[in-house]
PDB file of C-alpha atoms in Angstrom:
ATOM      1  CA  UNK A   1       0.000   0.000   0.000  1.00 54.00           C
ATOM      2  CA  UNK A   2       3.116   2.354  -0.590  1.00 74.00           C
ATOM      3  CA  UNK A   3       4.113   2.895   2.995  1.00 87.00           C
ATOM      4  CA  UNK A   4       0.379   3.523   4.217  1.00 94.00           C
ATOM      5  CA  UNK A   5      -0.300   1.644   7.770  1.00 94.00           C
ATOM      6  CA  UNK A   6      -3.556   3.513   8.110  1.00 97.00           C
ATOM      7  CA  UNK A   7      -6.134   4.259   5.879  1.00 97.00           C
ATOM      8  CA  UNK A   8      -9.672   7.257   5.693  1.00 98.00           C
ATOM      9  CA  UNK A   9     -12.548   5.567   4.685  1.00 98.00           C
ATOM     10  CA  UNK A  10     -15.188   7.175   2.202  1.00 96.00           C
ATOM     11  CA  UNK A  11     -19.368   5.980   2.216  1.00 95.00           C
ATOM     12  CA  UNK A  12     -18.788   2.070   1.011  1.00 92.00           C
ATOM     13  CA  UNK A  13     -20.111   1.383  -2.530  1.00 93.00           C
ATOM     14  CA  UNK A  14     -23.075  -0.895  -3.197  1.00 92.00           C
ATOM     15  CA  UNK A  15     -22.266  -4.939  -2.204  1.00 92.00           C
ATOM     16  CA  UNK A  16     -19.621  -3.836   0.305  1.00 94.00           C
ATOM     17  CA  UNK A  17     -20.609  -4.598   3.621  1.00 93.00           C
ATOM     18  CA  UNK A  18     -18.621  -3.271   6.709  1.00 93.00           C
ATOM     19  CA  UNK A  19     -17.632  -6.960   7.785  1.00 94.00           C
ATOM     20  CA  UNK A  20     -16.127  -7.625   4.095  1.00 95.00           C
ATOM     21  CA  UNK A  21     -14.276  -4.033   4.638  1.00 95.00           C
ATOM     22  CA  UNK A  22     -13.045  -5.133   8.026  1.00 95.00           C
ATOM     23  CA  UNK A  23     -11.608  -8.339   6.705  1.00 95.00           C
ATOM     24  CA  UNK A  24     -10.096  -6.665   3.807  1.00 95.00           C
ATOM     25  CA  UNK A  25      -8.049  -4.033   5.798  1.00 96.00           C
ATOM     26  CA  UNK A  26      -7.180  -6.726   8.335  1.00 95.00           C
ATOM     27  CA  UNK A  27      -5.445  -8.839   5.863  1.00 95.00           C
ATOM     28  CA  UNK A  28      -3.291  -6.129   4.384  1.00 94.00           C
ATOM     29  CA  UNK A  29      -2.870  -4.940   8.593  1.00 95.00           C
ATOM     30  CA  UNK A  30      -4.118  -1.145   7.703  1.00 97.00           C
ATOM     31  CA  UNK A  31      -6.242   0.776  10.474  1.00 97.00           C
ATOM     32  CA  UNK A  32      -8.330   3.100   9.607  1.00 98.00           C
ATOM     33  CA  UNK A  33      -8.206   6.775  11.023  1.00 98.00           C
ATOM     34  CA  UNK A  34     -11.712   7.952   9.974  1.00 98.00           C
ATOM     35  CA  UNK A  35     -14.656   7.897   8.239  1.00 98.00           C
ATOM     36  CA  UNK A  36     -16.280   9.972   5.724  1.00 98.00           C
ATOM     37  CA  UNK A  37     -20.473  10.024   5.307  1.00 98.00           C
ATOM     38  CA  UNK A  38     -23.494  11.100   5.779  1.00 98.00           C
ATOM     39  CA  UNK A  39     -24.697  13.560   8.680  1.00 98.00           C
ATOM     40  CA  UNK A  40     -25.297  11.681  11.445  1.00 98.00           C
ATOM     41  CA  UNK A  41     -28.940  11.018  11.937  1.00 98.00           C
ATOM     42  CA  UNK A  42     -31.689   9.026  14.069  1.00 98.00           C
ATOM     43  CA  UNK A  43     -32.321   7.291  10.702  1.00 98.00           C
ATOM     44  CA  UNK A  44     -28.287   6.520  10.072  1.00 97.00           C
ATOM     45  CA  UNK A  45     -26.981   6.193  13.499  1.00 98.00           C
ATOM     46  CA  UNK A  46     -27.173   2.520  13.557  1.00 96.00           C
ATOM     47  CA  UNK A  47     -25.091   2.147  10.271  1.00 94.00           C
ATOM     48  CA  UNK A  48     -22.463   4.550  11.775  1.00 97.00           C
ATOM     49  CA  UNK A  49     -21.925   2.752  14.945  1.00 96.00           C
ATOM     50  CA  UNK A  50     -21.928  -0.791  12.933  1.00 95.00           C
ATOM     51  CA  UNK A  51     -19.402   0.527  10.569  1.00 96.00           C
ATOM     52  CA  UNK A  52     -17.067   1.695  13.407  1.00 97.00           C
ATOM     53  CA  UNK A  53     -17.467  -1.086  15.500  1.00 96.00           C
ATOM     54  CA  UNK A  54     -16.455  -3.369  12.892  1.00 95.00           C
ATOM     55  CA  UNK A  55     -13.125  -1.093  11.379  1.00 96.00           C
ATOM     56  CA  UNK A  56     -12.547  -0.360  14.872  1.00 96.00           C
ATOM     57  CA  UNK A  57     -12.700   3.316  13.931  1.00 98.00           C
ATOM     58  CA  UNK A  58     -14.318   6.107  16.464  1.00 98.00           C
ATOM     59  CA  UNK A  59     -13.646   9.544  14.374  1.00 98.00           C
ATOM     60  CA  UNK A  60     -16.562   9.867  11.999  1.00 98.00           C
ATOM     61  CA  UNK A  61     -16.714  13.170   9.458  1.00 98.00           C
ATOM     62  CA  UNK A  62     -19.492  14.497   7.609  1.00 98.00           C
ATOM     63  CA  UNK A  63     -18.104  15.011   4.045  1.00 98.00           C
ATOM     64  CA  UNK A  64     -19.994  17.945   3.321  1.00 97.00           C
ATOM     65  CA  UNK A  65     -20.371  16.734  -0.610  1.00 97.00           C
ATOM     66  CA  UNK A  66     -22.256  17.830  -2.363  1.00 97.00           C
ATOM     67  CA  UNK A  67     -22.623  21.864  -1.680  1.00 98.00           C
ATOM     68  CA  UNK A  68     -25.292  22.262   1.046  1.00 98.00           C
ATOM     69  CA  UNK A  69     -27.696  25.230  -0.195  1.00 98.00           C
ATOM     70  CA  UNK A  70     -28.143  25.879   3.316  1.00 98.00           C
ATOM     71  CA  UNK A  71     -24.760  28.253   2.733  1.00 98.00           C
ATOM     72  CA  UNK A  72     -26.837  30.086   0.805  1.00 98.00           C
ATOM     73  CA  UNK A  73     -28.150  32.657   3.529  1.00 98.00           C
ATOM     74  CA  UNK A  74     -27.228  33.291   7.633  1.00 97.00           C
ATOM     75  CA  UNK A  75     -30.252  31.741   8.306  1.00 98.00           C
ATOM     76  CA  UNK A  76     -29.780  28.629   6.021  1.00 98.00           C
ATOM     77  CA  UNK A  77     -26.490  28.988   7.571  1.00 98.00           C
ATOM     78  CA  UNK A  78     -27.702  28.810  11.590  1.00 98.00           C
ATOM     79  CA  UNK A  79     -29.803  26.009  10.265  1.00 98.00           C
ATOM     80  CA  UNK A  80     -26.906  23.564   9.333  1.00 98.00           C
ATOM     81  CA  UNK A  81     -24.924  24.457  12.637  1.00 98.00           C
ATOM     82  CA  UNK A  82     -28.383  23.443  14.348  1.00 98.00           C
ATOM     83  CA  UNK A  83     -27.992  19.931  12.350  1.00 98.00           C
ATOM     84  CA  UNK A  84     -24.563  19.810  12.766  1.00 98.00           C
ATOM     85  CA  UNK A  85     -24.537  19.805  16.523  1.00 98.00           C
ATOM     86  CA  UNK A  86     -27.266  17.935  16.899  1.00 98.00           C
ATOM     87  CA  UNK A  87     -25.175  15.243  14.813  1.00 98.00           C
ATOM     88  CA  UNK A  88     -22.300  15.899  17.328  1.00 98.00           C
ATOM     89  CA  UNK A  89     -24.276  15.402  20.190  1.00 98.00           C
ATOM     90  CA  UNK A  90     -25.880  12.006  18.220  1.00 98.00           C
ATOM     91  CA  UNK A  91     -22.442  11.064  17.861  1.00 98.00           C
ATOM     92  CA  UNK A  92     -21.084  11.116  21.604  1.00 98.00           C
ATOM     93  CA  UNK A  93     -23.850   9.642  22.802  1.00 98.00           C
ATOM     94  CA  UNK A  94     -23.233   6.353  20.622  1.00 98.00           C
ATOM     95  CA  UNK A  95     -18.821   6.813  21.786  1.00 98.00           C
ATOM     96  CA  UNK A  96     -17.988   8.248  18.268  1.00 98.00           C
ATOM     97  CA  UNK A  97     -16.331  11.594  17.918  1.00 98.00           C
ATOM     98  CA  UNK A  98     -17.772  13.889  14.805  1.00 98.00           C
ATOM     99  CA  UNK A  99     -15.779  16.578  12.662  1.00 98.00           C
ATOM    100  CA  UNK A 100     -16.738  17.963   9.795  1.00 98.00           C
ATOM    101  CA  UNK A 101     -14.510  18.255   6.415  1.00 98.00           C
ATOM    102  CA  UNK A 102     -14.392  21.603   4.316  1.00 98.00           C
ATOM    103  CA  UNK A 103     -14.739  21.885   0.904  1.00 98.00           C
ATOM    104  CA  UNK A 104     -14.305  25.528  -1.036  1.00 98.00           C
ATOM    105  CA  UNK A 105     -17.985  27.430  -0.082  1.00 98.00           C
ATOM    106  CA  UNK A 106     -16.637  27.002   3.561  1.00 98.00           C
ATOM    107  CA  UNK A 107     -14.362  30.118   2.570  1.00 98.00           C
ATOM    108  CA  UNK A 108     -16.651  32.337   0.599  1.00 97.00           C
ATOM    109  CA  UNK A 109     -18.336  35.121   2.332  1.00 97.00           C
ATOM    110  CA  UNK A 110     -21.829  35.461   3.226  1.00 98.00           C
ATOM    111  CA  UNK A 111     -23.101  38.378   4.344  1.00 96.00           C
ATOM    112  CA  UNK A 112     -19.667  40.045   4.937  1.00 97.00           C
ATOM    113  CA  UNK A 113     -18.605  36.948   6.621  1.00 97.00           C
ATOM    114  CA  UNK A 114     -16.785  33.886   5.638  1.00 98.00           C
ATOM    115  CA  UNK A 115     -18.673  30.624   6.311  1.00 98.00           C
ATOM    116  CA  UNK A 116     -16.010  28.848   8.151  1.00 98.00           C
ATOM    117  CA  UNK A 117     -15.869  31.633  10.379  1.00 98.00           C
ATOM    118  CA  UNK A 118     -19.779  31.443  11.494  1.00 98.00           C
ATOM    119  CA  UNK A 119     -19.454  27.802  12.246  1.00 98.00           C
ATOM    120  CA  UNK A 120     -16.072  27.795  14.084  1.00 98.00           C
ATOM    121  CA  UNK A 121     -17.554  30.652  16.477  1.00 97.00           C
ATOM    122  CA  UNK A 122     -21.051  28.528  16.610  1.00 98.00           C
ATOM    123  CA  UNK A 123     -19.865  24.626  16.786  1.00 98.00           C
ATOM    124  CA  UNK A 124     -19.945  22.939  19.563  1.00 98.00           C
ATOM    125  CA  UNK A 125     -16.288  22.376  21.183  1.00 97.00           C
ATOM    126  CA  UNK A 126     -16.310  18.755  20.597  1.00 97.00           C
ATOM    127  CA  UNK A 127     -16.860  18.681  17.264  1.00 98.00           C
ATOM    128  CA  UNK A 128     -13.470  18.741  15.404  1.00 98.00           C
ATOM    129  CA  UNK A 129     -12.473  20.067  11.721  1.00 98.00           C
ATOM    130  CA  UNK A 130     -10.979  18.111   8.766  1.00 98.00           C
ATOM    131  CA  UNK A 131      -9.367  20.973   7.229  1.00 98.00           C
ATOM    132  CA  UNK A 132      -8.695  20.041   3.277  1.00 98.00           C
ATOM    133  CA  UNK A 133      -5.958  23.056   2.970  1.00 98.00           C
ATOM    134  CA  UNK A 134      -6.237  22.090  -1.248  1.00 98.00           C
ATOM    135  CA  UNK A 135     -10.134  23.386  -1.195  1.00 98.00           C
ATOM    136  CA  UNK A 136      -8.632  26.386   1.059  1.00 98.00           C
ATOM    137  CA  UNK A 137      -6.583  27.455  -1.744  1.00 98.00           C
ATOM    138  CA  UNK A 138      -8.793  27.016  -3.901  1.00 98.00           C
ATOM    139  CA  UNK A 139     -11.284  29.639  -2.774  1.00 98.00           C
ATOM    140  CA  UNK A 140      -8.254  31.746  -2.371  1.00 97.00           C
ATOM    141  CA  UNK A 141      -7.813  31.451   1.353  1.00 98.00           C
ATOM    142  CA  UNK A 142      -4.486  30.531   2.728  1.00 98.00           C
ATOM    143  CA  UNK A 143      -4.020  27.403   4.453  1.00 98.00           C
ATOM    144  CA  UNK A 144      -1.683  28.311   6.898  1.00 98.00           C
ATOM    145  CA  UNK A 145      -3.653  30.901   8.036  1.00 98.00           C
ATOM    146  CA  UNK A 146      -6.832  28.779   8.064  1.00 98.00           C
ATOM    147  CA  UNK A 147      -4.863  26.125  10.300  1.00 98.00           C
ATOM    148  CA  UNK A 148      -4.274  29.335  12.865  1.00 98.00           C
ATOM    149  CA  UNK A 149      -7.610  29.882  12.925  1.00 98.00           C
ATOM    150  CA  UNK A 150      -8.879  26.888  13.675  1.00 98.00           C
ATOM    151  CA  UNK A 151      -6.466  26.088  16.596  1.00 98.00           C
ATOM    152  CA  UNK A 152      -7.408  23.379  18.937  1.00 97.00           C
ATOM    153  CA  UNK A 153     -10.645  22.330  16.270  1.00 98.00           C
ATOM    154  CA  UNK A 154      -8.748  21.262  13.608  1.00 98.00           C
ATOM    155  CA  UNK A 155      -7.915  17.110  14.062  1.00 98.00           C
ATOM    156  CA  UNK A 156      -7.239  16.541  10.641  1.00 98.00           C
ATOM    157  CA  UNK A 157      -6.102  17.838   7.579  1.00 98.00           C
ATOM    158  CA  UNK A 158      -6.495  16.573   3.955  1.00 98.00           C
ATOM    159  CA  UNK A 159      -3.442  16.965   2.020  1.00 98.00           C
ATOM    160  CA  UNK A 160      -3.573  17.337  -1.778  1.00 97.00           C
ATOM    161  CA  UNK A 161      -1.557  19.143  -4.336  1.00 98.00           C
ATOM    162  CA  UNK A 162      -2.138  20.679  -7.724  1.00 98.00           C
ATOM    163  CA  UNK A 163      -3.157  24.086  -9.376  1.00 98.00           C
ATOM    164  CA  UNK A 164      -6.142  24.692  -6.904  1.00 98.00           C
ATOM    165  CA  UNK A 165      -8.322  25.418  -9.746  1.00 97.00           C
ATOM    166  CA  UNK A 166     -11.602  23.469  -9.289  1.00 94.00           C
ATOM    167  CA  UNK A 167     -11.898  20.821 -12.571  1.00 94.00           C
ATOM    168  CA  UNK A 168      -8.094  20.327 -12.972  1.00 96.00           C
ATOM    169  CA  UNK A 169      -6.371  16.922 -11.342  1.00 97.00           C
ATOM    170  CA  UNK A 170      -4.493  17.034  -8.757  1.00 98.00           C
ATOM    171  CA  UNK A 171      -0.646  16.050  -8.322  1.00 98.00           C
ATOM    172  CA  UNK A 172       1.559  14.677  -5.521  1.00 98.00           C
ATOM    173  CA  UNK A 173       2.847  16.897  -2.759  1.00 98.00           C
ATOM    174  CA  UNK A 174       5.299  19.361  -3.659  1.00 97.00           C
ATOM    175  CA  UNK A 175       4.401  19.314  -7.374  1.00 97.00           C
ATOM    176  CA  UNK A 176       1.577  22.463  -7.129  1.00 97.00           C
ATOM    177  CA  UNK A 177       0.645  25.499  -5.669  1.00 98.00           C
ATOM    178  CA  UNK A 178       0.217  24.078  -1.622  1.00 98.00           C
ATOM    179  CA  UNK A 179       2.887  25.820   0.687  1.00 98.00           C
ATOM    180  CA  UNK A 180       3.518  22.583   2.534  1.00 98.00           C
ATOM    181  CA  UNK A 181       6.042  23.892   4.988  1.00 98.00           C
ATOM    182  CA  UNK A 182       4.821  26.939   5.736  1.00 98.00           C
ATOM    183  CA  UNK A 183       1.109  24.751   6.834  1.00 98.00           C
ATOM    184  CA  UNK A 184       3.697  22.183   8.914  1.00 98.00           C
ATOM    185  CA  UNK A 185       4.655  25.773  10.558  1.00 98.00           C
ATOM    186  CA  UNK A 186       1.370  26.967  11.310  1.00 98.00           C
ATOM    187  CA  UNK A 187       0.444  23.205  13.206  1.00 98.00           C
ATOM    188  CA  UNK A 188       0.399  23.588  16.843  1.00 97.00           C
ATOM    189  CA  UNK A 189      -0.379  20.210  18.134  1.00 97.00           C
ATOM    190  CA  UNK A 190      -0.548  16.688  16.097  1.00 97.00           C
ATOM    191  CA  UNK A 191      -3.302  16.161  14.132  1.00 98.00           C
ATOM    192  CA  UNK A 192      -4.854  13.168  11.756  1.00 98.00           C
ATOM    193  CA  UNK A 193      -2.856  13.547   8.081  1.00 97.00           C
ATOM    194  CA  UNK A 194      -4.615  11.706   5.208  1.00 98.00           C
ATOM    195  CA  UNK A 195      -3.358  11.877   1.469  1.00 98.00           C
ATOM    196  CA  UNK A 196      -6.473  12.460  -0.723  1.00 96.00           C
ATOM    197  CA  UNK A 197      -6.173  13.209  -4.634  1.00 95.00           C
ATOM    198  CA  UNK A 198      -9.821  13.222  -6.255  1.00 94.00           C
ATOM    199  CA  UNK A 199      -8.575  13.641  -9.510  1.00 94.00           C
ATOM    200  CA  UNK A 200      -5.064  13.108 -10.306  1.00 96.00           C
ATOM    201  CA  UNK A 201      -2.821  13.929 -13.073  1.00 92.00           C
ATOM    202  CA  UNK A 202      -0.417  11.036 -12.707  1.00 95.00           C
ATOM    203  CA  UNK A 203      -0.886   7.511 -11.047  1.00 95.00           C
ATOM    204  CA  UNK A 204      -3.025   7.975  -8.088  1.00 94.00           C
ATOM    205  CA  UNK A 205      -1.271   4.980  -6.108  1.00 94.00           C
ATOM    206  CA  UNK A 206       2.288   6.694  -6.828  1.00 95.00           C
ATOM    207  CA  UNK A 207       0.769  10.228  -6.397  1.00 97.00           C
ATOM    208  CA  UNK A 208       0.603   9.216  -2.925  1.00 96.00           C
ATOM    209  CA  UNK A 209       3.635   7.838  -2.479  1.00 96.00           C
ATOM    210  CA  UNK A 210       5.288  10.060  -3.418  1.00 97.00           C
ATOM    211  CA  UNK A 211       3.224  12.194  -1.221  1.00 98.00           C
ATOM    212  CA  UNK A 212       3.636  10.290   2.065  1.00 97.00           C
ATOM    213  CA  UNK A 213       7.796  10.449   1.184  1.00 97.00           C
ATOM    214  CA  UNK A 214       7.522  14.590   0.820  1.00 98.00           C
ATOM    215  CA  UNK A 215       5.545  14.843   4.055  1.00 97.00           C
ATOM    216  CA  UNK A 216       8.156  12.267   5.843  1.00 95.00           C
ATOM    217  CA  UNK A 217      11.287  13.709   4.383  1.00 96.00           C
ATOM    218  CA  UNK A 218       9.831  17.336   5.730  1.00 94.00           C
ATOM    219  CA  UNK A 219       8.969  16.139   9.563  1.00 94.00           C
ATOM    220  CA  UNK A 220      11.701  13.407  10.418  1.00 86.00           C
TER     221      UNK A 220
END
């Protein structure tokens, strides 16, 4: 798995169950970090808890895909916060912890505001950010900065690489526009790192390689 020990899992595709998954990871001995889905719900709780119980996985994250048209006003805004701590609290009560990943809308204004900022004032504590710092350039924000901002929220970040122009592929770390060691400078505690290239402009597999060896060769 080209250096990987641990592995972020995304909503499984029809025919997969969560036992199959298990065994699968098992046999090649990768853990798995987190989770991506759905908002946690009455209606999906039970499919949450299953799936970490059986990938031995307590970090869940709502993947925010696809753009919530809640974003689209302060009121739609307030709304989603509502949902999202409800989900939090949904989440601790079943053992799991709950973050939320951020795509580019996170970093547009509305109403002389940026998104991001509204819901880091208005989450609750516990509930923890996956900060993708690719979609953070790509609204024009800068990562670093956004790391600073977040502080003790963010648990995660999504590293990807590329010309952080929405429709173009991706690359491996250290081949785009992503100011990698200025973000490792910004970091004030650890936090979750997963490689993630939606679309990528090379080999995906070696993409990350080669990804995982820029990170390593920047923090050993």
């Amino acid at each position: 798995m080209a250096g990987f020990q641990a592995v972020e899992l995304a909503p499984l595709p029809p025919g997969l169950s969560p036992e199959r998954l298990a065994k699968a990871l098992a046999r090649h001995e990768l853990t798995v970090v987190s989770i991506h889905g759905d908002l946690p719900t009455p209606a999906n709780i039970e499919h949450w808890a299953r799936i970490t119980q059986m990938c031995r996985c307590r970090k869940i994250i709502w993947h925010g895909w696809p753009r919530d048209s809640r974003y689209d006003s302060a009121v739609g805004l307030r709304d989603l916060i509502a949902s999202c701590n409800a989900a939090g609290n949904l989440a601790r009560e079943h053992g799991l912890e709950f973050g939320l990943h951020n795509h580019w809308w996170e970093f547009e204004l509305l109403e002389g505001v940026l998104s991001i900022r509204t819901l880091h004032e208005e989450l609750h504590l516990d509930i923890f950010w996956q900060l993708d710092v690719y979609w953070a350039r790509t609204a024009g924000f800068d990562p670093a900065g956004a790391v600073s901002e977040l502080g003790s929220r963010l648990g995660s970040i999504h590293w990807k690489d590329g010309p952080a122009v929405y429709g173009q592929p991706m690359t491996a770390l250290g081949h785009g526009t992503i100011d990698v060691p200025r973000i490792l400078n910004a970091l004030t505690h650890p936090v979750d790192w997963v490689i993630e290239l939606d679309e990528c402009a090379s080999d995906p597999l070696e993409a990350a390689r080669q990804s995982l060896e820029y990170l390593e060769a920047r923090t050993s």
